[in-house]
Amino acid sequence: MMIETGGSGRLWLLSGPGSSYALHLTERDELLHLHWGRRIALRDAEALAADPLPAERPFESVLDGHEEYPVEGGPRFVRPALSVRSRQVRGTEWCFEEYETAADPAAGHELRLHFHDSLHHLDLTLHYRMRPGCDVVERWTTATHVPNGHRDPLELLRADAATWTLPHRDGWRMSQLHGRWGAESRLVHGPLTPGERLIGSRRGHTGHQHLPWFALDAGDAGEEHGEVWTGALAWSGSWRIAVAALPDGRVQATGGAGHDDAGLVRLDPGDSYTSPVFAALWTGGGFGAASRAWHAYQLAHVVPGGQRLRPVLYNSREATGFDVGERQQRELARRAAAMGVELFVVDDGWFGDRAGERSGLGDWTPNQDRFPGGLKPLADEVHALGMQFGIWVEPEMVNPDSDLYRAHPDWVQHHPGRRSTEYRHQLVLNLARTDVREHLAERLDALLHSAPVDYLKWDFNRCFTDPGWPGERYPERLWTAHVEGLYELIDRLRAAHPGVAVESCSGGGGRVDLGILARTDQVWTSDNTDPLDRLRIQHGFSQLHPARVMAAWVTDSPSPMLNHRRSSLRFRFVSAMAGVLGIGVDLLDWSAEERAEAASWVALYKTVRPVVQHGDLYRLRPPGEGGDLSAVQYVLGADTVVLAWLPAQAFGAPVPPLRLRGLDRDASYRDVTTGVVQRGAVLAERGLRTTLAGDLDAAVFHLRRL
């Protein structure tokens, strides 16, 4: 990992273990992209910089597809990453001022390129950073309105984090993660045809419909071979990524916060705006290598305490609904502890006048009828049983039927003179307001001091529909300021209560991104806990995010909320063991035999948990629409864990062996359960025989290198 400077101080080469990223500045202060791909030397980058731009053609710009960060204005026709408007003029014309490099053993190497627009009095800094030991390039921008004896504001309509430029290839294929509530993270591939493909969210949060991630290849990459370029935006609000196949065959991907017609921020003289990080990487090892690189990067540099194991949790939601009370929670806790659960979570219904979805949301004090002594007596008993204690909260929302709303109706997002839209009988608090954040910080801090709480399940159950801010000079900034307020609130609580873990939830996987993961310990993957549906959801999720952050529950069968499919406890557990194992069943209704079987699965998970949560992931066979075998493999040191699922077996159709990856071919491996020893080369070539058969069968294999 290093940054080299060449070309008389106007060329920069960033290199990681296996890749390089190069750019240079022309004598006309045009910042051009040179290379992003396999690692090259500085002299190679200088040779690329010596190539002239293509000759001018009618109705085309020689800069399009070559500029590192295209702005609005001048001889450009591609989508601009930066769009600025003032009273006098719109657009940008910059001059290069200087560059800086900085090195930090923990944070990595950073390059900063400083530009200035003298008409707008706007400073623009482009940031580039590579973290130790990985090929991820982090990019972001800072825009500052420089005081110059005037008071006119600037409006940033767009200030994207980065534009990524890809090399020429014969044809491009784009992969993305799409879906909806209950069917998140569905992986889809398709040819990138001429023009633009837009993905994003206009909802105020990341959204169930698209994850802020893309992958591009030349149509020939597979799971373990071929070049793949992939990027992910670290932002938890509305966002946009535009991938353009340009007329000359080049491809550029531009992305950042906000959607097209929202506006971004108003800068008075002296004000600054810093975009979220847009991270990206190249690999020559296919989609699997890309995923493993993303996972290692997040566990080392994004997720707080990413090297710590996440506990097995029990959540009481399905057992009690809103009918939450101290006595039944104590009994559930005793049964959960006997099964080996490590974290007991009380879900919705413990606070205020919360008898259902219509009331109490926003009043974060324990209901005195249900918890006469507050949460502390229950939390103390949970701790005495050897478990941590957690609670569900939804701080950004409020019911109109609540003490908070009656006292502060102006605190919600709303447009004067318009009806407010209610989803789930709730409204969205405006976290862009300082007074709202102060109230929530004080209320949550008091709650965490009143009882030994170890974990917050932080939910967000509706989209923005009325993003108004009466009295604000530039109400459009609510779209970004709410998210920045959310980050500030979580950061403040974590600093005051460093032992409290946080899970991000948004009606399932509606807020999953690198921005929220920088502040939380895990995310709720989907409200759909059907184990067969989850295989496809988890397959897509694993393209970017590691198992260490993927909450996965075993729930009652059939699932009452979705498809009513019946499945065995074995299939449910093995499906959920692919991530952070949780249990969300009605233990009061379970037999002693069911609880005993569950305890055995929990014990097995604990033995393989370090490998699953921190091992290298290999997707051996993806889940399909039909009944085909699917499997994933995790490798950590000498240990290998394989999880395999057979949804259905057709008559006469043999179940194929699983060809394992990432093994030492010259070593022998012992099955920890059976003691059977097999050679690494045999497991890689012939494969692991699973003995799965019938419908909805599943198994766990734990192998250890001798």
XYZ file of C-alpha atoms in Angstrom:
706
model
C 0.000 0.000 0.000
C 1.607 3.245 -1.125
C 1.127 6.514 -3.002
C 3.757 7.464 -5.580
C 4.068 10.817 -7.347
C 5.467 11.234 -10.846
C 5.088 13.319 -13.961
C 6.731 16.412 -12.461
C 4.417 16.240 -9.474
C 1.194 15.991 -11.494
C 0.715 12.221 -11.620
C -0.306 9.975 -8.733
C -0.291 6.181 -8.402
C -2.055 4.449 -5.512
C -1.202 0.767 -5.100
C -2.509 -1.987 -2.849
C -1.463 -5.620 -2.595
C -2.808 -6.555 -6.016
C -4.143 -3.453 -7.768
C -3.265 0.104 -8.732
C -5.175 3.307 -9.340
C -3.592 6.127 -11.388
C -4.547 9.675 -12.390
C -2.768 12.746 -13.684
C -3.247 16.462 -14.206
C -2.666 18.088 -17.596
C -1.111 21.498 -18.098
C -4.678 22.841 -18.490
C -5.602 21.501 -15.033
C -7.700 18.714 -16.527
C -7.691 15.804 -14.079
C -7.643 12.626 -16.156
C -8.051 9.004 -15.164
C -5.251 6.663 -16.278
C -5.677 3.197 -14.799
C -7.707 1.078 -12.368
C -6.896 -2.597 -12.355
C -3.974 -4.968 -11.946
C -0.959 -3.500 -10.159
C 1.399 -1.440 -12.345
C 4.649 0.481 -11.781
C 5.041 4.257 -11.726
C 6.823 4.203 -15.087
C 3.805 2.360 -16.549
C 1.504 5.111 -15.294
C 3.802 7.742 -16.779
C 3.661 5.945 -20.126
C -0.146 6.007 -19.965
C -0.058 9.736 -19.195
C 2.058 10.347 -22.278
C -0.737 9.131 -24.550
C -2.659 12.117 -25.959
C -6.401 12.411 -25.635
C -8.438 11.314 -28.676
C -8.840 13.814 -31.492
C -11.826 16.118 -31.278
C -14.978 14.987 -33.059
C -18.104 16.971 -33.901
C -20.717 17.031 -31.126
C -18.434 15.163 -28.706
C -16.080 16.123 -25.895
C -12.562 14.743 -25.647
C -12.900 14.916 -21.849
C -15.992 12.729 -21.607
C -15.084 9.312 -20.260
C -11.538 10.403 -19.414
C -12.027 12.909 -16.600
C -11.544 11.734 -13.061
C -14.301 13.918 -11.570
C -16.459 15.602 -14.250
C -18.127 18.834 -13.193
C -21.002 20.790 -14.676
C -19.922 23.399 -17.201
C -17.410 23.687 -20.026
C -16.771 21.115 -22.780
C -18.476 18.189 -21.041
C -21.667 16.262 -21.745
C -21.501 13.337 -19.310
C -23.439 13.363 -16.038
C -21.602 15.779 -13.703
C -20.428 14.685 -10.285
C -20.497 18.321 -9.137
C -23.268 20.822 -9.825
C -23.070 24.284 -8.221
C -25.480 27.197 -8.467
C -25.108 30.767 -7.248
C -27.014 33.951 -7.932
C -24.702 34.812 -10.813
C -23.899 31.579 -12.604
C -24.195 27.806 -12.584
C -21.367 25.386 -13.221
C -17.727 25.070 -12.230
C -14.375 26.055 -13.708
C -11.514 25.079 -11.464
C -7.794 25.649 -11.144
C -5.438 23.238 -9.433
C -3.802 24.591 -6.296
C -1.816 21.840 -4.556
C -1.755 18.262 -3.428
C -0.993 16.580 -0.123
C -0.212 13.034 0.918
C -0.538 11.646 4.413
C 0.310 8.259 5.875
C -1.060 6.711 9.035
C -0.257 3.123 10.117
C -3.904 2.524 11.092
C -5.867 4.741 8.686
C -3.732 4.127 5.607
C -2.363 6.432 2.920
C -4.394 9.428 1.754
C -4.024 11.704 -1.253
C -5.741 15.096 -1.307
C -6.044 17.174 -4.480
C -7.062 20.801 -3.937
C -8.843 22.900 -6.574
C -10.423 26.371 -6.541
C -13.210 28.072 -8.505
C -12.521 31.808 -8.267
C -15.953 32.913 -9.477
C -17.857 30.870 -6.891
C -15.118 31.235 -4.251
C -15.358 27.483 -3.920
C -12.600 25.184 -2.741
C -12.933 21.555 -3.776
C -10.813 18.746 -2.352
C -10.800 15.263 -3.839
C -9.775 12.637 -1.279
C -8.305 9.206 -2.041
C -7.373 6.641 0.606
C -6.194 3.047 0.665
C -6.330 1.119 3.923
C -3.529 -1.195 5.112
C -3.503 -4.601 3.498
C -6.424 -4.214 1.095
C -7.158 -3.057 -2.442
C -10.215 -0.952 -1.592
C -9.928 2.651 -2.770
C -11.985 5.083 -0.670
C -12.977 8.355 -2.314
C -14.887 11.387 -1.101
C -15.063 15.137 -1.695
C -15.079 18.268 0.427
C -16.556 21.533 -0.876
C -15.929 24.793 1.024
C -17.403 28.218 0.299
C -14.448 30.490 0.971
C -15.255 33.830 2.693
C -14.324 36.679 0.392
C -16.106 39.770 1.650
C -19.502 38.783 0.277
C -22.559 37.076 1.701
C -24.124 35.337 -1.271
C -24.706 31.630 -0.618
C -23.881 28.759 -2.932
C -26.227 25.866 -3.601
C -24.711 22.441 -4.075
C -27.214 20.601 -6.241
C -24.871 17.584 -6.481
C -21.529 16.862 -4.872
C -20.974 13.190 -5.560
C -18.313 11.265 -3.712
C -16.597 9.922 -6.828
C -16.717 8.996 -10.478
C -15.170 5.627 -11.297
C -13.754 5.125 -14.801
C -13.299 1.633 -16.216
C -11.003 0.512 -19.040
C -12.092 -0.518 -22.520
C -13.580 -3.996 -22.820
C -15.548 -5.636 -25.625
C -18.759 -5.709 -23.613
C -19.847 -4.968 -20.091
C -22.161 -6.775 -17.713
C -23.592 -5.119 -14.610
C -24.557 -6.866 -11.381
C -26.750 -5.252 -8.743
C -28.780 -6.117 -5.644
C -32.478 -5.303 -5.867
C -35.683 -6.325 -4.108
C -38.537 -5.197 -1.905
C -39.711 -5.694 1.677
C -39.373 -9.391 2.505
C -37.323 -10.093 -0.634
C -34.213 -7.959 -0.247
C -30.718 -8.364 -1.727
C -31.705 -10.286 -4.870
C -28.673 -10.601 -7.134
C -29.225 -9.930 -10.832
C -26.795 -9.726 -13.775
C -27.439 -8.131 -17.142
C -25.671 -6.542 -20.116
C -24.835 -2.864 -19.785
C -26.330 -1.351 -22.923
C -25.499 2.153 -24.220
C -26.864 4.929 -22.058
C -27.280 5.195 -18.308
C -28.534 2.819 -15.687
C -29.674 4.491 -12.461
C -30.088 2.796 -9.122
C -30.862 4.571 -5.884
C -33.386 5.571 -3.266
C -35.711 8.563 -3.016
C -37.082 7.357 0.336
C -34.845 9.016 2.930
C -33.144 5.732 3.834
C -31.042 3.209 1.947
C -34.156 1.298 0.874
C -35.252 -2.291 0.331
C -35.319 -1.785 -3.437
C -31.577 -1.422 -4.118
C -28.392 -1.758 -2.116
C -25.848 0.984 -2.921
C -23.511 -1.484 -4.646
C -22.606 -2.339 -8.203
C -20.283 -4.795 -9.908
C -19.065 -4.672 -13.492
C -17.259 -7.282 -15.544
C -16.673 -7.986 -19.208
C -19.302 -10.733 -19.205
C -16.795 -13.521 -18.652
C -16.150 -13.399 -14.887
C -17.273 -16.263 -12.695
C -17.362 -16.971 -8.999
C -13.614 -17.653 -8.827
C -12.162 -16.240 -12.045
C -12.119 -13.058 -14.117
C -11.797 -9.337 -13.600
C -14.475 -7.604 -11.514
C -14.804 -3.917 -10.674
C -17.169 -3.205 -7.795
C -18.181 -0.199 -5.677
C -20.275 0.555 -2.590
C -21.556 3.861 -1.208
C -21.333 4.521 2.539
C -24.591 6.427 2.975
C -27.826 5.655 4.835
C -30.210 8.161 3.256
C -31.440 8.855 -0.261
C -28.705 8.121 -2.788
C -27.989 7.680 -6.464
C -25.478 5.707 -8.520
C -25.454 6.271 -12.298
C -23.580 3.765 -14.469
C -23.067 5.052 -18.003
C -21.958 3.161 -21.101
C -20.570 6.016 -23.212
C -20.530 6.210 -27.027
C -16.780 5.552 -27.219
C -17.116 2.285 -25.271
C -15.919 3.588 -21.938
C -17.892 3.097 -18.730
C -18.186 5.485 -15.797
C -20.036 5.087 -12.485
C -20.891 8.220 -10.505
C -22.510 8.206 -7.092
C -23.284 10.116 -3.930
C -25.906 11.287 -1.493
C -29.316 12.614 -2.532
C -31.548 12.065 -5.518
C -31.718 14.185 -8.637
C -34.347 16.786 -7.765
C -33.816 16.984 -3.999
C -31.070 19.591 -3.761
C -28.219 18.902 -1.412
C -27.008 21.751 0.772
C -26.749 25.548 0.924
C -23.269 26.885 1.699
C -22.908 30.302 3.265
C -19.379 31.769 3.212
C -17.274 29.640 5.530
C -19.505 26.548 5.298
C -18.293 23.145 4.083
C -19.892 19.966 2.850
C -18.196 16.582 2.963
C -19.676 13.796 0.892
C -20.003 10.216 2.112
C -17.292 7.753 1.121
C -17.692 5.860 -2.138
C -15.414 2.797 -1.900
C -14.469 0.484 -4.737
C -12.084 -2.316 -5.605
C -10.760 -4.345 -8.514
C -9.955 -8.039 -8.428
C -8.799 -10.589 -10.966
C -10.281 -13.469 -8.969
C -13.975 -13.219 -9.802
C -16.990 -12.371 -7.681
C -15.859 -14.616 -4.843
C -12.535 -12.830 -4.466
C -14.348 -9.488 -4.617
C -16.668 -10.563 -1.798
C -13.811 -11.810 0.368
C -11.964 -8.532 -0.139
C -15.077 -6.543 0.838
C -15.630 -8.708 3.908
C -12.033 -8.327 5.124
C -12.151 -4.560 4.546
C -15.364 -4.128 6.543
C -14.254 -6.280 9.464
C -10.888 -4.509 9.669
C -11.788 -0.908 8.826
C -15.560 -0.280 8.938
C -17.517 -2.309 11.528
C -16.820 -1.335 15.168
C -15.115 -4.219 16.923
C -15.319 -6.288 13.754
C -12.980 -8.945 15.190
C -15.276 -9.673 18.140
C -17.753 -12.549 17.848
C -21.452 -11.719 17.904
C -23.587 -13.584 20.457
C -26.515 -15.944 19.873
C -29.652 -13.937 20.630
C -33.259 -14.603 21.503
C -35.936 -12.028 20.607
C -39.349 -12.242 22.273
C -41.346 -10.565 19.497
C -43.024 -13.675 18.057
C -43.774 -15.041 21.518
C -45.570 -11.959 22.856
C -46.392 -9.439 20.134
C -47.267 -6.191 21.917
C -48.458 -8.036 25.018
C -45.132 -7.612 26.803
C -44.875 -8.083 30.556
C -42.171 -8.697 33.096
C -43.397 -12.099 34.291
C -43.586 -13.718 30.857
C -40.267 -12.136 29.816
C -38.591 -13.713 32.854
C -39.937 -17.135 31.900
C -38.821 -16.704 28.294
C -35.387 -15.660 29.527
C -35.055 -18.778 31.675
C -35.949 -21.036 28.755
C -33.632 -19.161 26.392
C -30.722 -19.392 28.818
C -31.257 -23.151 29.159
C -30.845 -23.442 25.369
C -27.475 -21.663 25.397
C -28.690 -18.209 24.265
C -26.234 -15.392 25.082
C -28.335 -12.249 24.455
C -31.998 -11.800 25.431
C -33.893 -9.003 23.625
C -37.262 -7.489 24.571
C -38.879 -6.227 21.389
C -41.622 -3.629 20.772
C -44.181 -2.993 23.530
C -42.126 -2.380 26.689
C -42.518 1.448 26.731
C -45.101 4.196 27.087
C -48.766 3.497 26.311
C -47.761 0.915 23.701
C -50.651 -1.509 23.306
C -50.251 -1.743 19.520
C -48.956 0.135 16.474
C -51.200 3.168 17.072
C -49.772 4.639 20.293
C -46.771 5.234 22.494
C -44.009 5.426 19.922
C -41.624 8.185 20.999
C -42.208 7.829 24.757
C -39.043 5.944 25.718
C -39.837 5.140 29.345
C -40.852 1.659 30.604
C -44.582 1.067 30.943
C -45.250 1.160 34.694
C -48.041 -1.432 34.584
C -45.898 -3.947 32.718
C -42.575 -3.132 34.384
C -43.371 -1.592 37.797
C -39.701 -1.335 38.731
C -38.524 -0.302 35.274
C -36.331 -2.548 33.139
C -33.606 -3.032 35.738
C -35.115 -6.013 37.617
C -35.593 -7.941 34.376
C -32.150 -6.957 33.084
C -30.560 -8.037 36.352
C -32.224 -11.463 36.153
C -31.170 -11.849 32.517
C -27.583 -11.091 33.539
C -27.844 -13.543 36.458
C -28.841 -16.204 33.917
C -25.574 -15.547 32.069
C -27.005 -13.558 29.171
C -26.743 -9.988 27.951
C -29.872 -7.821 27.870
C -31.241 -5.878 24.912
C -34.269 -3.810 23.943
C -35.970 -2.631 20.757
C -36.186 1.119 19.997
C -37.326 3.236 17.043
C -36.026 6.710 17.964
C -36.654 8.417 14.616
C -40.407 7.799 14.678
C -43.393 8.975 16.699
C -47.098 8.089 16.943
C -49.525 11.020 16.863
C -51.009 9.327 19.922
C -47.975 9.881 22.160
C -46.863 12.327 24.817
C -43.928 13.391 22.649
C -46.072 14.357 19.671
C -48.630 16.142 21.813
C -45.835 18.234 23.315
C -43.895 18.839 20.072
C -46.007 18.393 16.926
C -43.582 20.699 15.085
C -40.752 18.191 15.504
C -41.971 15.898 12.712
C -41.190 16.273 9.044
C -44.174 18.023 7.467
C -45.264 20.564 4.853
C -47.475 23.412 6.137
C -50.969 23.244 4.732
C -50.645 19.616 3.657
C -51.973 16.462 5.278
C -49.278 14.410 6.927
C -48.944 10.865 5.662
C -48.994 8.126 8.253
C -47.487 4.708 7.666
C -47.961 2.207 10.481
C -49.719 5.082 12.283
C -46.413 6.913 12.695
C -44.610 10.049 11.541
C -40.906 10.779 11.052
C -39.098 13.020 13.509
C -36.781 15.573 11.915
C -33.336 14.593 13.181
C -31.850 17.517 11.263
C -33.142 19.688 14.125
C -30.748 20.152 17.035
C -33.559 20.202 19.614
C -34.910 16.851 18.381
C -31.475 15.234 18.582
C -30.886 16.692 22.045
C -34.179 15.309 23.325
C -33.513 11.845 21.900
C -29.950 11.788 23.196
C -31.092 12.750 26.699
C -33.982 10.272 26.706
C -31.928 7.339 25.406
C -28.991 8.165 27.651
C -31.310 8.181 30.686
C -32.766 4.858 29.557
C -29.335 3.275 29.245
C -28.375 4.576 32.678
C -31.596 3.291 34.270
C -30.877 -0.371 33.526
C -27.884 -2.463 32.433
C -28.764 -2.572 28.720
C -26.165 -4.221 26.477
C -27.862 -3.999 23.082
C -30.219 -1.760 21.121
C -32.208 -3.031 18.149
C -32.550 0.325 16.334
C -35.507 0.180 13.950
C -36.752 2.517 11.179
C -40.129 1.438 9.854
C -41.206 3.925 7.232
C -39.915 6.063 4.367
C -39.868 9.850 4.101
C -43.105 11.091 2.524
C -43.427 14.659 3.823
C -39.829 15.970 3.914
C -40.794 19.507 4.912
C -39.016 21.719 7.422
C -41.076 24.865 8.069
C -38.976 27.902 8.915
C -35.725 26.539 7.524
C -34.010 28.759 4.904
C -33.013 25.768 2.791
C -35.387 22.932 3.708
C -33.900 20.708 1.000
C -30.951 19.995 3.273
C -33.230 17.834 5.442
C -32.454 14.874 3.142
C -28.791 14.870 4.132
C -28.983 16.574 7.529
C -31.382 13.933 8.927
C -28.867 11.193 8.151
C -25.971 13.231 9.515
C -28.089 13.791 12.640
C -28.708 10.043 12.910
C -24.970 9.373 12.677
C -24.258 12.030 15.293
C -26.874 10.586 17.660
C -25.582 7.006 17.399
C -21.968 8.163 17.721
C -22.846 10.188 20.812
C -24.635 7.284 22.503
C -21.846 4.841 21.692
C -19.234 7.205 23.087
C -21.216 7.565 26.324
C -22.037 3.822 26.497
C -19.157 1.986 24.788
C -20.374 -1.411 25.969
C -23.736 -1.136 24.202
C -24.007 -2.880 20.836
C -26.409 -1.619 18.149
C -28.250 -3.474 15.414
C -29.552 -1.518 12.417
C -33.036 -2.535 11.306
C -35.448 -0.943 8.849
C -38.439 -3.193 8.318
C -35.812 -5.817 7.636
C -33.021 -4.837 5.240
C -34.131 -1.283 4.467
C -31.019 0.378 5.912
C -27.983 -1.746 5.081
C -24.917 0.128 3.852
C -21.310 0.929 4.748
C -22.374 4.181 6.430
C -24.630 2.583 9.048
C -22.228 -0.348 9.455
C -19.517 2.081 10.554
C -21.687 2.721 13.635
C -23.458 -0.564 14.303
C -22.472 -4.126 15.113
C -24.874 -5.998 12.841
C -27.913 -5.480 10.631
C -31.313 -7.130 10.377
C -31.206 -8.769 6.957
C -34.921 -9.166 6.253
C -38.265 -9.537 8.017
C -38.666 -12.664 5.900
C -37.337 -15.464 8.102
C -38.554 -18.354 5.942
C -35.365 -20.443 5.711
C -35.703 -21.229 2.018
C -36.392 -17.625 1.001
C -33.490 -16.567 3.201
C -30.984 -18.571 1.152
C -31.430 -16.240 -1.838
C -31.468 -13.147 0.362
C -28.306 -14.229 2.138
C -26.622 -15.127 -1.162
C -27.104 -11.577 -2.444
C -26.184 -10.019 0.894
C -22.879 -11.935 0.900
C -21.772 -10.272 -2.347
C -20.830 -7.246 -0.266
C -21.287 -7.826 3.456
C -19.737 -10.460 5.759
C -21.599 -13.104 7.762
C -20.364 -11.351 10.932
C -22.951 -8.568 10.444
C -25.832 -10.634 8.988
C -28.499 -11.310 11.629
C -30.375 -14.536 10.821
C -33.188 -16.007 12.925
C -34.836 -19.321 13.473
C -38.586 -18.674 13.774
C -41.690 -20.805 14.138
C -42.896 -22.877 11.211
C -44.968 -22.216 9.252
C -44.178 -18.516 9.165
C -47.457 -16.706 9.892
C -46.365 -13.503 8.152
C -45.329 -14.641 4.690
C -45.595 -17.898 2.744
C -46.809 -20.446 5.350
C -44.156 -22.965 4.262
C -43.431 -25.737 6.767
C -39.801 -26.655 7.375
C -37.862 -28.741 9.837
C -35.946 -27.310 12.753
C -32.794 -28.673 11.109
C -33.364 -26.713 7.895
C -34.226 -23.536 9.814
C -31.134 -23.719 11.997
C -28.663 -24.523 9.240
C -30.063 -21.618 7.181
C -29.678 -19.188 10.104
C -26.203 -20.488 11.004
C -24.869 -18.800 7.852
C -24.805 -15.508 9.746
C -25.252 -14.253 13.311
C -27.607 -16.849 14.781
C -30.794 -15.637 16.428
C -33.950 -17.325 17.699
C -37.349 -15.666 17.475
C -39.828 -18.384 18.376
C -42.549 -18.733 21.003
C -40.598 -20.703 23.590
C -43.677 -20.832 25.814
C -45.320 -23.007 23.163
C -42.312 -25.217 22.406
C -42.065 -28.733 23.798
C -39.135 -29.894 25.887
C -37.994 -32.008 22.920
C -37.938 -28.988 20.593
C -35.996 -26.945 23.124
C -33.489 -29.772 23.564
C -32.955 -30.071 19.802
C -32.542 -26.297 19.531
C -29.959 -26.378 22.334
C -27.915 -28.927 20.375
C -27.948 -26.682 17.285
C -26.934 -23.649 19.378
C -24.029 -25.654 20.831
C -22.939 -26.709 17.319
C -23.135 -23.126 16.080
C -20.861 -21.954 18.882
C -18.188 -24.434 17.775
C -18.255 -23.207 14.154
C -19.053 -19.536 14.879
C -15.469 -18.200 14.648
C -15.128 -19.746 11.190
C -18.522 -18.538 9.952
C -18.243 -15.004 11.311
C -14.575 -14.388 10.446
C -13.615 -16.948 7.813
C -13.157 -16.489 4.082
C -16.436 -17.193 2.285
C -16.723 -19.443 -0.762
C -20.134 -19.718 -2.411
C -19.976 -23.318 -3.642
C -23.425 -23.532 -5.237
C -25.869 -20.624 -5.390
C -29.509 -21.111 -4.372
C -31.793 -21.484 -7.368
C -35.454 -21.064 -8.066
C -35.967 -24.834 -8.087
C -34.877 -27.601 -5.768
C -31.141 -27.715 -6.484
C -28.484 -28.207 -3.842
C -26.859 -25.019 -2.571
C -23.904 -24.579 -0.217
C -21.444 -22.116 1.268
C -18.015 -22.748 2.733
C -15.998 -20.774 5.281
C -12.244 -21.142 5.818
C -10.335 -19.804 8.809
C -6.846 -21.117 9.497
C -6.990 -24.901 9.767
C -10.798 -25.020 9.984
C -13.340 -25.350 7.203
C -17.117 -25.223 7.701
C -19.621 -26.164 4.993
C -23.356 -25.436 5.228
C -25.444 -27.304 2.648
C -29.154 -27.198 1.819
C -31.301 -29.411 -0.408
C -34.731 -27.797 -0.937
C -36.114 -30.712 -2.972
C -34.884 -33.853 -4.705
C -36.393 -35.099 -7.932
C -36.776 -38.842 -8.468
C -33.595 -40.333 -9.863
C -31.622 -37.121 -9.466
C -28.393 -37.716 -7.516
C -27.182 -35.043 -5.131
C -23.782 -33.920 -6.440
C -20.718 -33.729 -4.186
C -19.469 -30.280 -3.194
C -16.069 -29.344 -4.609
C -14.429 -27.383 -1.801
C -12.174 -24.366 -2.252
C -9.455 -22.623 -0.309
C -7.979 -25.892 1.014
C -4.400 -27.131 1.190
C -4.424 -29.792 -1.528
C -1.460 -31.593 0.020
C -2.995 -31.779 3.512
C -5.482 -34.134 5.127
C -8.703 -32.985 6.779
C -10.611 -34.692 9.576
C -14.367 -34.340 10.004
C -14.692 -33.029 13.550
C -17.973 -34.916 14.097
C -17.323 -38.282 12.446
C -13.532 -38.483 12.535
C -13.379 -39.401 8.832
C -10.141 -38.174 7.196
C -9.994 -37.021 3.554
C -7.299 -35.482 1.387
C -7.535 -31.818 0.421
C -7.033 -32.612 -3.263
C -9.858 -35.159 -3.164
C -12.200 -32.652 -1.501
C -11.299 -30.101 -4.169
C -11.558 -32.417 -7.187
C -14.135 -35.107 -6.392
C -15.830 -33.087 -3.688
C -17.477 -33.584 -0.310
C -20.342 -36.077 -0.303
C -23.227 -34.673 1.721
C -25.711 -37.623 2.023
C -28.559 -35.057 1.786
C -31.842 -36.440 0.458
C -35.519 -35.619 0.112
C -37.109 -32.229 0.711
C -35.774 -29.393 2.880
C -32.753 -31.297 4.123
C -29.642 -29.547 5.426
C -26.333 -30.342 7.076
C -23.248 -28.787 8.689
C -19.749 -30.153 8.039
C -16.772 -29.073 10.149
C -13.370 -30.137 8.811
C -9.990 -29.482 10.422
C -6.620 -29.687 8.696
C -4.289 -32.220 10.300
